């Protein structure tokens, strides 16, 4: 677990140093090294599978997507806004959790679930009025490397509230 937190610290430092703007990521000699990454996540294959559910973690019960991956909210996103504030460059690292419908299926989450216009014509899922995202460096269910990155990204609990604990 210490190794994960070390990696999260290094990753957050890199994001803070490079910024989260397209100019910062796509400028200079490294422009050719930037790989296009989908800015949204496909829903699970089964139409009736939940797109958000809960899972146990060392920090308590948290919300995860249909594949069991940790979901996060972004502090700068305004509650009940019509869109998230994570721009295209940001979405490369923090893909939106999306649905093909404006009525996503959830399981075990006791919060207001809704959607806003998401990337690529999808519906981005919101919990208590805030869009939810995954973190690109979370590779398997149970990874929580996005927790507190830049002191801006937070997991959410089953009630849709940010989890501000870090261990």
Coordinates of C-alpha atoms in Angstrom, one line a residue:
X1 CA 0.0 0.0 0.0
X2 CA 2.9 2.4 0.7
X3 CA 4.1 1.8 -2.8
X4 CA 0.7 2.8 -4.2
X5 CA 0.8 6.0 -2.1
X6 CA 4.3 6.8 -3.3
X7 CA 3.2 6.3 -6.9
X8 CA 0.1 8.5 -6.3
X9 CA 2.4 11.2 -4.8
X10 CA 4.7 11.1 -7.8
X11 CA 1.8 11.1 -10.3
X12 CA 0.1 14.0 -8.5
X13 CA 3.3 16.0 -8.6
X14 CA 3.7 15.4 -12.3
X15 CA 0.1 16.5 -12.9
X16 CA 0.6 19.6 -10.8
X17 CA 3.9 20.4 -12.5
X18 CA 2.5 19.9 -16.0
X19 CA -0.8 21.5 -15.3
X20 CA -4.1 20.2 -16.7
X21 CA -4.3 22.4 -19.8
X22 CA -4.0 21.2 -23.4
X23 CA -1.1 23.6 -23.9
X24 CA 0.8 22.2 -21.1
X25 CA 0.3 18.6 -22.3
X26 CA 0.6 19.1 -26.0
X27 CA 3.4 21.7 -26.4
X28 CA 7.1 21.4 -27.1
X29 CA 9.1 18.4 -28.1
X30 CA 6.8 16.0 -26.2
X31 CA 3.8 16.7 -28.4
X32 CA 4.3 13.6 -30.4
X33 CA 4.5 11.4 -27.3
X34 CA 1.0 12.3 -26.1
X35 CA -1.2 9.3 -26.7
X36 CA -4.8 9.8 -27.5
X37 CA -6.8 8.2 -24.7
X38 CA -10.6 7.9 -24.7
X39 CA -12.2 10.5 -22.5
X40 CA -15.1 8.4 -21.4
X41 CA -15.7 4.9 -20.3
X42 CA -18.0 2.4 -21.9
X43 CA -20.8 1.0 -19.7
X44 CA -20.8 -2.7 -18.8
X45 CA -21.9 -5.0 -21.6
X46 CA -25.1 -6.1 -19.9
X47 CA -27.9 -3.5 -20.3
X48 CA -29.3 -4.1 -16.9
X49 CA -25.9 -4.2 -15.1
X50 CA -25.3 -1.3 -12.6
X51 CA -23.0 1.5 -13.8
X52 CA -22.3 2.5 -10.2
X53 CA -22.3 0.3 -7.1
X54 CA -20.5 0.1 -3.8
X55 CA -17.4 -1.8 -2.6
X56 CA -15.5 -2.1 0.6
X57 CA -12.1 -0.3 0.9
X58 CA -9.6 0.4 3.6
X59 CA -11.3 3.9 3.9
X60 CA -14.8 2.5 4.2
X61 CA -17.6 1.7 1.7
X62 CA -17.0 3.6 -1.5
X63 CA -18.6 4.0 -4.9
X64 CA -17.2 2.1 -7.8
X65 CA -18.2 1.8 -11.5
X66 CA -19.8 -1.3 -13.0
X67 CA -16.3 -2.9 -13.4
X68 CA -15.4 -2.3 -9.7
X69 CA -13.1 0.6 -10.4
X70 CA -13.0 3.4 -7.9
X71 CA -14.8 6.6 -9.0
X72 CA -13.9 10.1 -8.0
X73 CA -15.3 13.6 -7.9
X74 CA -13.3 16.7 -8.8
X75 CA -13.4 19.6 -6.3
X76 CA -13.6 22.4 -9.0
X77 CA -16.8 20.8 -10.5
X78 CA -19.7 22.9 -9.4
X79 CA -22.7 21.0 -7.9
X80 CA -25.7 20.8 -10.3
X81 CA -23.7 22.4 -13.1
X82 CA -24.7 21.3 -16.6
X83 CA -21.2 20.0 -17.3
X84 CA -18.0 19.0 -15.6
X85 CA -15.0 21.3 -15.5
X86 CA -12.4 18.7 -16.4
X87 CA -11.4 19.7 -19.9
X88 CA -10.1 17.5 -22.7
X89 CA -6.6 17.3 -21.4
X90 CA -7.8 16.6 -17.9
X91 CA -10.1 13.8 -19.2
X92 CA -7.0 12.0 -20.6
X93 CA -6.1 11.1 -17.0
X94 CA -9.6 11.3 -15.5
X95 CA -12.0 9.6 -17.9
X96 CA -15.7 10.4 -17.3
X97 CA -17.9 7.6 -16.1
X98 CA -20.6 7.6 -18.7
X99 CA -23.9 6.0 -19.6
X100 CA -25.7 5.5 -22.9
X101 CA -28.9 6.6 -21.2
X102 CA -29.9 9.5 -19.0
X103 CA -31.2 7.0 -16.4
X104 CA -28.2 5.0 -15.3
X105 CA -28.7 1.9 -13.1
X106 CA -27.0 2.1 -9.7
X107 CA -26.9 -0.4 -6.8
X108 CA -26.3 0.4 -3.2
X109 CA -25.8 4.1 -3.6
X110 CA -28.1 6.3 -1.6
X111 CA -27.6 9.6 -3.3
X112 CA -29.1 11.7 -6.1
X113 CA -28.1 10.1 -9.4
X114 CA -28.4 12.1 -12.6
X115 CA -26.5 12.8 -15.8
X116 CA -25.0 15.8 -17.6
X117 CA -23.8 16.0 -21.2
X118 CA -20.7 13.9 -21.3
X119 CA -17.8 13.6 -23.8
X120 CA -18.4 12.1 -27.2
X121 CA -22.2 12.5 -27.1
X122 CA -22.5 10.3 -23.9
X123 CA -24.2 11.0 -20.6
X124 CA -21.8 11.6 -17.8
X125 CA -23.1 10.2 -14.5
X126 CA -23.4 12.6 -11.6
X127 CA -23.7 11.8 -7.9
X128 CA -25.3 14.5 -5.7
X129 CA -24.9 16.9 -8.6
X130 CA -21.2 16.3 -9.2
X131 CA -19.8 14.4 -12.2
X132 CA -17.8 11.2 -11.5
X133 CA -14.6 10.1 -13.1
X134 CA -12.1 7.2 -13.0
X135 CA -8.3 7.6 -12.7
X136 CA -6.2 6.3 -15.5
X137 CA -3.6 4.9 -13.2
X138 CA -6.1 2.7 -11.3
X139 CA -5.6 -0.5 -13.2
X140 CA -7.6 -3.1 -11.2
X141 CA -10.6 -3.1 -8.9
X142 CA -9.5 -1.9 -5.4
X143 CA -6.9 0.6 -6.7
X144 CA -7.4 4.0 -5.2
X145 CA -4.4 5.9 -6.6
X146 CA -6.5 8.9 -7.5
X147 CA -7.5 9.6 -3.9
X148 CA -6.5 13.2 -2.9
X149 CA -4.4 13.7 -6.1
X150 CA -3.5 17.4 -6.0
X151 CA -6.0 17.7 -3.1
X152 CA -8.6 18.0 -5.8
X153 CA -9.8 14.4 -6.4
X154 CA -11.8 12.4 -3.9
X155 CA -13.5 9.0 -3.7
X156 CA -17.1 9.1 -2.7
X157 CA -19.0 7.0 -0.1
X158 CA -22.3 5.2 -0.6
X159 CA -24.1 8.5 0.3
X160 CA -22.3 10.3 -2.5
X161 CA -20.1 12.4 -0.1
X162 CA -16.4 12.9 -0.8
X163 CA -14.1 10.7 1.3
X164 CA -11.4 13.1 2.6
X165 CA -9.4 10.4 4.5
X166 CA -6.1 9.2 3.0
X167 CA -5.5 6.3 5.4

